[in-house]
Every structure is written in structure tokens, then in C-alpha cells.
Amino acid sequence: MIYIFTVLLLLSLMFPVILSPHIVLSFSFLGVIFLLYKKGLLMLKSLFFIHLCWVVFFVLFGINYFYNSSPDFFAEFLLFVCLAASMYIGIFCGMNFRKNLLYIYVVWVYIILIQLLKNNTLNQILNERWTITTGWLYSNAVGAVLVFSIPLLMLCFYLTKTKILKIFILLGILSSVVTLFLLSSRGSLLSLVVIFTFIFFMKKKKIKNIILSIPLLLMLFTVISKVDIIWKSVELTINRVASSGLNGREILWEEGIQSIKDNPLMGIGARNGLSIDLHNPLLHIATHYGLLALVPFTLLMIAPFFYLKLIKFKNTYTIFIFATYLAIIFQSSIEAILTPLITGSIGWYFIGLTFGYLINNYPAKDWNLNKQFKV
């Protein structure tokens, strides 16, 4: 079932006209709840914490409707239903994680790369990067999705034994990295640095060997950079990273902070006066729904951190999966990632995947599901 749920989630986001994300995610959520209930796992202590946070958030969200009248309330309600459903789907997949699930992510990345080649021109890449699209993702969102996937592709590369498949996966990783430079997305590139730094400092010799092979990749990139378009992208990216500006984000943040000061507890309501995402999920939630709603939302975002001291990164899976989680947390702090429908569903899916995987590998016998949960 984890393969079906994951494929349906990704397909509904890529082809929303054919497969409505709201319908697909809602039915998938009901399926996850049913399977958890059937296995007697629905009220695990860790899952009860997630249930409680979402229930509290939606209660405060409902109260907000009566406090702040907004015509966008029900649209926002459906959005958060999808985000919650995506997290539960991710938790289910993490609790019952299988190596073959990684190959779905590999295929998914290649589909994105093909869509980029199909939907964009050379002029866009050189002069109009903000217009780059896959048909369902735009500009920085493309970079975010790719950077979230890179650690999982690295894990897949590490676990795969077949040489042809390893080459196929490695090309996907390299193509994703090159694409990040072409997009000149500072947030994605900085997240990539966070990923590599995190993996490098983990005390795993085999993982370090993978990271130490980066000089070879850099040599390959040097050859690729002789291509004029890539070299121009590198120069643009370096200039953007070196610049002190935040492309107007500081203005949005100032507006959001002022709104919180004026309406601290209940916010200004769903999209009420601010139609643009504030490029930070915590600030976005606090601005629109108040500091009260921010509490459960924050706890949901940082839930995987609660198990760090207990897990201690005992296996390779944990390191790479947690690297994806770190990339999401880091990039969402400066990009509109966790609150829009498409990137939000992807981001919450991976947060849930991390949380579910950590639950499954928790040392306590009551929480170790390896022998209990086979679907």
C-alpha cells in the first residue's frame, strides 16, 4: 500500500486536472487511518501526539472563522486538510518503509527533469529563470522538490547493487545538482550545502566514502561548466548568494510581524489582506491564524526532532531520510514551501515519512513496529 499511496500523491500533484489532489489525498488519508486502526496502531503514543496537534490546530482554525470573516476560509480549510493528509500518508510510508520505495522517488525526479526540458526554452534558462516551469511547479519550487529528493536518491544509490541502476541513479543526482545551478535558487543550493554537511559529519565510514567521492563529481562538473549556459548560471548564482538582499522577503516579513503585533492571538484570518505567502511557514501561520494556532503547527513541523537523542543515527537509512527533513526545514524558513498545496503536500509527506521511520526504529519495544506492521 505504501507504493500506491505514494504514487497517487505524486501523480495527483503532477496532474491535478486528471486526479484532483483534494479527492486523492482525502481518500488516501481515510485508507491510512483504516489500516492503522486495523493493525491497532492508530493510538500509539507518538501518533496520538500528531492527532492531538492537528485536532487543536483545526479547532483554532475553526474558531478563527468566527473571529475573522474571510471568503477564503473554506479554500484554506481544504488546503490544510490536504497538508494533514499528506503528513499521515508520509507517516504510514515511514512506519512501513521499504527500499523499493526509493525507486519511486528516482523515477519521479526523472519525470521532473524531462518536464523541465520539455516546457522551457534556452532564453528562459539564460534570462527568465523565474518563468521556468514543469507545468505544475515553478522556479524555486522546482529547486525545492529536487533538493528534497537528492538525499533519498543518494540512499538509493548506496543501497543498489546493480551497476546499470547505480549509473541511472547517479545521473539523476548529477542532473538534479546541475539543474539547481541553472535555476540559481539560493535557498535550494544552501539546502544542498546543509545536506552534504550533515551527511559528512555522521560517523559512518561508508557514507563518508560516498561524500569523499565528491571531488570526482566536481571534476565532472568542471568539464560540464565549460558549457556556456551552465557557466553563466554559476556566475549568476554566486552573485545572488553573495548579495545581501532577500528579494523583498524582508518587506513581507516586516508586514507579517506588524500584523502579528496588531492581532497576536487570532491573526488576520485566511488570506485576509495578504494574498502572498510570507515565505516562512511559522510567520505565515502566526500572521493569518494567530500565535495560538502557531503552537500545534510548530510542534508538527519539529516532531522528528523529539527522537534525535534516542535514535542517534544508528543506520544509513536514518541519516539520509533525516537529511531530507533538514532540507525541508531549512528551505521552508526562507521559501513558500510548507503552506502552498503542491510543495506543501510534498514537504509534509516527507516530514511524515521521517517521523514515521523514526517511530519504527524507536528503541522501546512498544514502539518498534518492524515485526508488527507488514502491509
Short mmCIF file of C-alpha atoms in Angstrom, two decimals:
data_model
loop_
_atom_site.label_atom_id
_atom_site.label_comp_id
_atom_site.label_asym_id
_atom_site.label_seq_id
_atom_site.Cartn_x
_atom_site.Cartn_y
_atom_site.Cartn_z
CA MET A 1 0.00 0.00 0.00
CA ILE A 2 2.87 2.43 0.63
CA TYR A 3 3.71 2.35 -3.09
CA ILE A 4 0.10 3.01 -4.09
CA PHE A 5 -0.34 5.88 -1.64
CA THR A 6 2.96 7.50 -2.66
CA VAL A 7 2.34 7.17 -6.40
CA LEU A 8 -1.21 8.51 -6.07
CA LEU A 9 0.00 11.50 -4.06
CA LEU A 10 2.71 12.39 -6.58
CA LEU A 11 0.50 11.83 -9.63
CA SER A 12 -2.32 13.94 -8.19
CA LEU A 13 0.09 16.83 -7.70
CA MET A 14 1.61 16.48 -11.17
CA PHE A 15 -1.73 16.04 -12.97
CA PRO A 16 -4.31 17.89 -10.81
CA VAL A 17 -6.78 18.24 -13.71
CA ILE A 18 -6.98 14.46 -14.14
CA LEU A 19 -6.54 13.46 -10.49
CA SER A 20 -7.87 16.02 -8.03
CA PRO A 21 -5.35 16.32 -5.16
CA HIS A 22 -8.15 17.12 -2.71
CA ILE A 23 -10.03 13.92 -3.56
CA VAL A 24 -6.97 11.67 -3.88
CA LEU A 25 -5.37 12.88 -0.65
CA SER A 26 -8.65 12.70 1.28
CA PHE A 27 -9.36 9.11 0.27
CA SER A 28 -5.73 8.13 0.84
CA PHE A 29 -5.93 9.66 4.32
CA LEU A 30 -9.03 7.58 5.11
CA GLY A 31 -7.23 4.49 3.84
CA VAL A 32 -4.23 5.20 6.08
CA ILE A 33 -6.46 5.72 9.13
CA PHE A 34 -8.31 2.47 8.40
CA LEU A 35 -5.08 0.46 8.08
CA LEU A 36 -3.60 1.95 11.25
CA TYR A 37 -6.83 1.18 13.11
CA LYS A 38 -6.97 -2.36 11.71
CA LYS A 39 -3.44 -3.03 12.98
CA GLY A 40 -4.16 -1.49 16.37
CA LEU A 41 -1.58 1.25 15.83
CA LEU A 42 -3.81 4.28 15.48
CA MET A 43 -3.42 5.32 19.12
CA LEU A 44 0.31 4.79 19.57
CA LYS A 45 1.66 7.47 21.92
CA SER A 46 3.66 9.07 19.14
CA LEU A 47 0.71 9.10 16.74
CA PHE A 48 -1.63 10.37 19.43
CA PHE A 49 0.67 13.39 19.70
CA ILE A 50 0.22 14.04 15.95
CA HIS A 51 -3.56 13.54 16.19
CA LEU A 52 -3.76 15.98 19.09
CA CYS A 53 -1.72 18.68 17.35
CA TRP A 54 -3.82 18.55 14.18
CA VAL A 55 -7.09 18.49 16.13
CA VAL A 56 -6.04 21.51 18.18
CA PHE A 57 -4.91 23.31 15.03
CA PHE A 58 -8.20 22.70 13.22
CA VAL A 59 -10.24 23.71 16.29
CA LEU A 60 -8.35 27.00 16.47
CA PHE A 61 -8.69 27.31 12.70
CA GLY A 62 -12.47 26.94 13.03
CA ILE A 63 -12.65 29.50 15.84
CA ASN A 64 -10.68 31.84 13.61
CA TYR A 65 -13.51 31.70 11.05
CA PHE A 66 -15.95 33.20 13.55
CA TYR A 67 -13.39 35.75 14.74
CA ASN A 68 -12.17 36.84 11.29
CA SER A 69 -14.70 36.67 8.49
CA SER A 70 -12.89 35.66 5.28
CA PRO A 71 -14.23 34.43 1.93
CA ASP A 72 -11.10 32.29 1.56
CA PHE A 73 -11.71 30.31 4.74
CA PHE A 74 -13.10 27.14 3.15
CA ALA A 75 -10.42 27.10 0.44
CA GLU A 76 -7.80 27.34 3.18
CA PHE A 77 -9.59 24.64 5.17
CA LEU A 78 -9.34 22.24 2.21
CA LEU A 79 -5.68 23.19 1.81
CA PHE A 80 -4.83 22.23 5.39
CA VAL A 81 -6.84 19.02 5.09
CA CYS A 82 -4.57 18.09 2.17
CA LEU A 83 -1.43 19.03 4.11
CA ALA A 84 -2.53 16.95 7.11
CA ALA A 85 -3.44 14.04 4.83
CA SER A 86 -0.02 14.23 3.17
CA MET A 87 1.69 14.04 6.55
CA TYR A 88 -0.33 10.97 7.55
CA ILE A 89 0.44 9.28 4.23
CA GLY A 90 4.11 10.01 4.85
CA ILE A 91 3.91 8.64 8.39
CA PHE A 92 2.30 5.45 7.12
CA CYS A 93 5.03 5.03 4.48
CA GLY A 94 7.75 5.76 7.03
CA MET A 95 6.38 3.24 9.52
CA ASN A 96 6.40 0.58 6.82
CA PHE A 97 9.40 1.86 4.84
CA ARG A 98 10.84 -0.38 2.13
CA LYS A 99 13.93 0.03 -0.05
CA ASN A 100 11.86 -0.22 -3.23
CA LEU A 101 10.02 2.96 -2.27
CA LEU A 102 13.22 4.82 -3.13
CA TYR A 103 12.93 3.83 -6.79
CA ILE A 104 9.62 5.70 -6.99
CA TYR A 105 11.47 8.86 -6.00
CA VAL A 106 14.13 8.20 -8.64
CA VAL A 107 11.52 7.87 -11.40
CA TRP A 108 9.73 10.93 -10.06
CA VAL A 109 12.91 13.05 -10.30
CA TYR A 110 13.47 11.93 -13.89
CA ILE A 111 9.89 12.87 -14.77
CA ILE A 112 10.52 16.36 -13.35
CA LEU A 113 13.77 16.70 -15.31
CA ILE A 114 12.06 15.60 -18.54
CA GLN A 115 9.23 18.06 -17.93
CA LEU A 116 11.80 20.84 -17.47
CA LEU A 117 13.41 20.03 -20.82
CA LYS A 118 10.03 19.88 -22.50
CA ASN A 119 8.48 23.07 -21.09
CA ASN A 120 11.36 25.56 -21.11
CA THR A 121 13.48 27.35 -23.70
CA LEU A 122 17.13 28.36 -23.73
CA ASN A 123 16.12 32.01 -23.37
CA GLN A 124 14.20 31.24 -20.17
CA ILE A 125 17.19 29.49 -18.65
CA LEU A 126 19.51 32.37 -19.53
CA ASN A 127 17.31 35.39 -18.90
CA GLU A 128 13.96 34.49 -17.35
CA ARG A 129 14.62 31.85 -14.70
CA TRP A 130 11.58 32.95 -12.69
CA THR A 131 9.36 31.68 -15.53
CA ILE A 132 10.85 28.17 -15.57
CA THR A 133 8.17 25.53 -15.06
CA THR A 134 7.50 21.81 -15.19
CA GLY A 135 3.85 22.53 -15.93
CA TRP A 136 2.91 22.09 -12.25
CA LEU A 137 5.93 23.56 -10.45
CA TYR A 138 7.55 26.94 -10.96
CA SER A 139 11.06 28.31 -10.45
CA ASN A 140 12.14 27.95 -6.80
CA ALA A 141 9.56 25.23 -6.15
CA VAL A 142 11.32 23.05 -8.74
CA GLY A 143 14.60 23.51 -6.90
CA ALA A 144 12.95 22.70 -3.57
CA VAL A 145 11.43 19.44 -4.78
CA LEU A 146 14.72 18.34 -6.36
CA VAL A 147 16.82 19.17 -3.31
CA PHE A 148 14.39 17.26 -1.06
CA SER A 149 14.82 14.22 -3.30
CA ILE A 150 18.63 14.23 -3.56
CA PRO A 151 19.32 12.56 -0.15
CA LEU A 152 16.84 9.80 -0.99
CA LEU A 153 18.48 9.27 -4.38
CA MET A 154 21.84 9.10 -2.61
CA LEU A 155 20.42 6.47 -0.26
CA CYS A 156 19.06 4.55 -3.24
CA PHE A 157 22.48 4.74 -4.92
CA TYR A 158 24.14 3.46 -1.75
CA LEU A 159 21.75 0.50 -1.40
CA THR A 160 21.55 -0.51 -5.07
CA LYS A 161 23.90 -3.28 -6.19
CA THR A 162 23.14 -3.39 -9.93
CA LYS A 163 25.70 -1.27 -11.81
CA ILE A 164 23.32 -0.09 -14.53
CA LEU A 165 20.82 1.08 -11.93
CA LYS A 166 23.57 2.80 -9.95
CA ILE A 167 24.64 4.72 -13.06
CA PHE A 168 21.00 5.63 -13.75
CA ILE A 169 20.56 6.92 -10.18
CA LEU A 170 23.90 8.78 -10.21
CA LEU A 171 22.91 10.57 -13.41
CA GLY A 172 19.68 11.61 -11.72
CA ILE A 173 21.63 13.06 -8.78
CA LEU A 174 24.09 14.91 -11.02
CA SER A 175 21.31 16.21 -13.28
CA SER A 176 19.42 17.48 -10.22
CA VAL A 177 22.50 19.31 -8.90
CA VAL A 178 23.19 20.88 -12.31
CA THR A 179 19.53 21.90 -12.53
CA LEU A 180 19.78 23.66 -9.16
CA PHE A 181 22.62 25.76 -10.55
CA LEU A 182 20.65 26.50 -13.71
CA LEU A 183 17.73 27.67 -11.57
CA SER A 184 20.09 29.85 -9.48
CA SER A 185 17.92 29.12 -6.45
CA ARG A 186 19.82 30.31 -3.40
CA GLY A 187 17.51 28.53 -0.98
CA SER A 188 17.90 25.19 -2.76
CA LEU A 189 21.67 25.49 -3.09
CA LEU A 190 22.07 26.45 0.56
CA SER A 191 19.86 23.49 1.50
CA LEU A 192 22.13 21.29 -0.60
CA VAL A 193 25.12 22.53 1.40
CA VAL A 194 23.24 21.71 4.62
CA ILE A 195 22.53 18.19 3.33
CA PHE A 196 26.13 17.43 2.39
CA THR A 197 27.47 18.93 5.61
CA PHE A 198 25.07 16.91 7.74
CA ILE A 199 25.86 13.64 5.96
CA PHE A 200 29.61 14.30 6.05
CA PHE A 201 29.70 14.69 9.83
CA MET A 202 27.81 11.50 10.53
CA LYS A 203 30.13 8.81 11.87
CA LYS A 204 29.64 6.29 9.11
CA LYS A 205 32.70 5.28 7.12
CA LYS A 206 30.78 4.10 4.07
CA ILE A 207 28.80 7.30 3.96
CA LYS A 208 32.00 9.31 4.25
CA ASN A 209 33.40 7.38 1.31
CA ILE A 210 30.41 8.49 -0.74
CA ILE A 211 30.92 12.10 0.29
CA LEU A 212 34.68 11.90 -0.29
CA SER A 213 33.92 10.94 -3.89
CA ILE A 214 32.61 14.49 -4.37
CA PRO A 215 35.99 15.63 -5.83
CA LEU A 216 35.36 13.28 -8.74
CA LEU A 217 31.93 14.79 -9.19
CA LEU A 218 33.47 18.25 -9.06
CA MET A 219 35.89 17.26 -11.81
CA LEU A 220 32.94 16.14 -13.90
CA PHE A 221 31.16 19.38 -13.11
CA THR A 222 34.26 21.33 -14.21
CA VAL A 223 34.02 19.68 -17.60
CA ILE A 224 30.29 20.38 -17.76
CA SER A 225 30.84 24.00 -16.73
CA LYS A 226 32.70 24.59 -19.99
CA VAL A 227 29.23 24.73 -21.47
CA ASP A 228 28.46 28.44 -21.67
CA ILE A 229 24.92 28.27 -20.33
CA ILE A 230 26.00 26.43 -17.17
CA TRP A 231 28.94 28.74 -16.57
CA LYS A 232 26.65 31.79 -16.78
CA SER A 233 24.30 30.13 -14.32
CA VAL A 234 27.14 29.51 -11.88
CA GLU A 235 28.19 33.17 -12.09
CA LEU A 236 24.62 34.34 -11.56
CA THR A 237 24.17 32.00 -8.61
CA ILE A 238 27.40 33.16 -6.94
CA ASN A 239 26.36 36.79 -7.38
CA ARG A 240 22.90 36.13 -5.94
CA VAL A 241 24.24 34.19 -2.95
CA ALA A 242 26.83 36.91 -2.30
CA SER A 243 24.24 39.68 -2.45
CA SER A 244 22.78 40.92 0.82
CA GLY A 245 19.24 41.33 -0.46
CA LEU A 246 16.40 38.90 0.20
CA ASN A 247 14.42 39.73 -2.94
CA GLY A 248 11.75 41.59 -0.99
CA ARG A 249 11.27 38.90 1.66
CA GLU A 250 12.34 41.28 4.42
CA ILE A 251 9.43 43.57 3.46
CA LEU A 252 6.96 40.67 3.64
CA TRP A 253 8.40 39.59 7.00
CA GLU A 254 8.11 43.11 8.38
CA GLU A 255 4.47 43.27 7.27
CA GLY A 256 3.81 39.88 8.82
CA ILE A 257 5.44 40.81 12.13
CA GLN A 258 3.46 44.03 12.28
CA SER A 259 0.24 42.10 11.62
CA ILE A 260 1.10 39.72 14.47
CA LYS A 261 1.63 42.68 16.80
CA ASP A 262 -1.76 44.07 15.83
CA ASN A 263 -3.57 40.70 16.02
CA PRO A 264 -1.44 38.40 18.20
CA LEU A 265 -3.86 35.69 19.28
CA MET A 266 -6.19 35.15 16.31
CA GLY A 267 -4.30 36.71 13.39
CA ILE A 268 -5.93 38.46 10.46
CA GLY A 269 -7.82 35.46 9.05
CA ALA A 270 -7.43 33.26 5.97
CA ARG A 271 -5.64 35.22 3.24
CA ASN A 272 -7.32 38.31 4.69
CA GLY A 273 -5.42 41.26 3.21
CA LEU A 274 -2.29 39.27 2.40
CA SER A 275 -2.62 37.19 -0.77
CA ILE A 276 1.12 36.46 -0.99
CA ASP A 277 2.75 33.68 1.03
CA LEU A 278 5.15 35.13 3.59
CA HIS A 279 7.99 32.74 2.66
CA ASN A 280 8.17 31.33 6.16
CA PRO A 281 5.54 28.86 7.41
CA LEU A 282 5.68 29.90 11.06
CA LEU A 283 5.33 33.59 10.24
CA HIS A 284 2.60 32.77 7.72
CA ILE A 285 0.52 30.80 10.24
CA ALA A 286 1.04 33.34 13.04
CA THR A 287 0.03 36.21 10.76
CA HIS A 288 -3.14 34.60 9.42
CA TYR A 289 -4.29 32.41 12.32
CA GLY A 290 -2.53 33.83 15.37
CA LEU A 291 0.04 32.70 17.90
CA LEU A 292 -2.35 30.13 19.38
CA ALA A 293 -2.59 28.19 16.10
CA LEU A 294 1.17 28.55 15.66
CA VAL A 295 1.87 26.30 18.66
CA PRO A 296 0.42 23.00 17.30
CA PHE A 297 1.66 23.82 13.80
CA THR A 298 5.22 24.30 15.09
CA LEU A 299 5.08 21.08 17.10
CA LEU A 300 4.04 19.19 13.97
CA MET A 301 6.93 20.68 11.99
CA ILE A 302 9.58 19.80 14.59
CA ALA A 303 8.10 16.43 15.64
CA PRO A 304 11.05 14.38 14.22
CA PHE A 305 13.48 16.34 16.40
CA PHE A 306 11.91 14.81 19.53
CA TYR A 307 13.53 11.45 18.81
CA LEU A 308 17.08 12.51 17.93
CA LYS A 309 18.69 11.58 21.24
CA LEU A 310 17.03 8.19 21.19
CA ILE A 311 17.75 7.28 17.58
CA LYS A 312 21.37 8.51 17.45
CA PHE A 313 21.50 7.76 13.71
CA LYS A 314 22.21 4.07 14.10
CA ASN A 315 21.68 3.19 10.46
CA THR A 316 22.23 4.58 6.99
CA TYR A 317 18.51 4.96 6.27
CA THR A 318 18.04 7.31 9.21
CA ILE A 319 20.88 9.61 8.13
CA PHE A 320 19.67 10.12 4.56
CA ILE A 321 15.98 10.33 5.44
CA PHE A 322 16.73 12.87 8.15
CA ALA A 323 18.85 14.84 5.66
CA THR A 324 15.71 15.28 3.54
CA TYR A 325 13.86 16.53 6.61
CA LEU A 326 16.61 19.05 7.38
CA ALA A 327 16.49 20.34 3.80
CA ILE A 328 12.73 20.91 4.14
CA ILE A 329 13.04 22.75 7.45
CA PHE A 330 15.95 24.88 6.23
CA GLN A 331 14.48 25.87 2.88
CA SER A 332 10.96 26.46 4.18
CA SER A 333 12.38 29.11 6.52
CA ILE A 334 13.06 31.36 3.50
CA GLU A 335 10.73 29.98 0.81
CA ALA A 336 7.00 29.40 0.40
CA ILE A 337 7.25 25.63 0.80
CA LEU A 338 5.01 24.18 3.52
CA THR A 339 1.83 26.23 3.06
CA PRO A 340 1.03 26.11 -0.72
CA LEU A 341 -0.83 22.99 -1.89
CA ILE A 342 1.74 21.33 -4.15
CA THR A 343 5.04 21.96 -2.38
CA GLY A 344 3.26 21.81 0.97
CA SER A 345 1.87 18.35 0.26
CA ILE A 346 5.33 17.15 -0.78
CA GLY A 347 7.01 18.78 2.20
CA TRP A 348 4.55 17.40 4.75
CA TYR A 349 4.73 13.97 3.14
CA PHE A 350 8.48 13.89 3.73
CA ILE A 351 8.14 15.29 7.26
CA GLY A 352 5.67 12.49 7.94
CA LEU A 353 7.96 9.94 6.28
CA THR A 354 10.79 10.97 8.60
CA PHE A 355 8.58 10.88 11.67
CA GLY A 356 7.10 7.50 10.76
CA TYR A 357 10.51 6.00 10.09
CA LEU A 358 11.83 7.23 13.44
CA ILE A 359 8.80 5.75 15.21
CA ASN A 360 9.50 2.40 13.55
CA ASN A 361 13.09 2.44 14.76
CA TYR A 362 12.43 3.74 18.25
CA PRO A 363 14.31 1.59 20.83
CA ALA A 364 11.28 0.99 23.08
CA LYS A 365 9.67 -2.37 22.37
CA ASP A 366 6.14 -0.92 22.42
CA TRP A 367 7.03 1.42 19.56
CA ASN A 368 9.15 -0.88 17.44
CA LEU A 369 6.89 -1.91 14.57
CA ASN A 370 9.31 -3.95 12.47
CA LYS A 371 7.64 -7.23 13.37
CA GLN A 372 4.12 -5.87 13.85
CA PHE A 373 3.45 -3.76 10.82
CA LYS A 374 3.61 -5.51 7.47
CA VAL A 375 1.18 -4.19 4.85
#
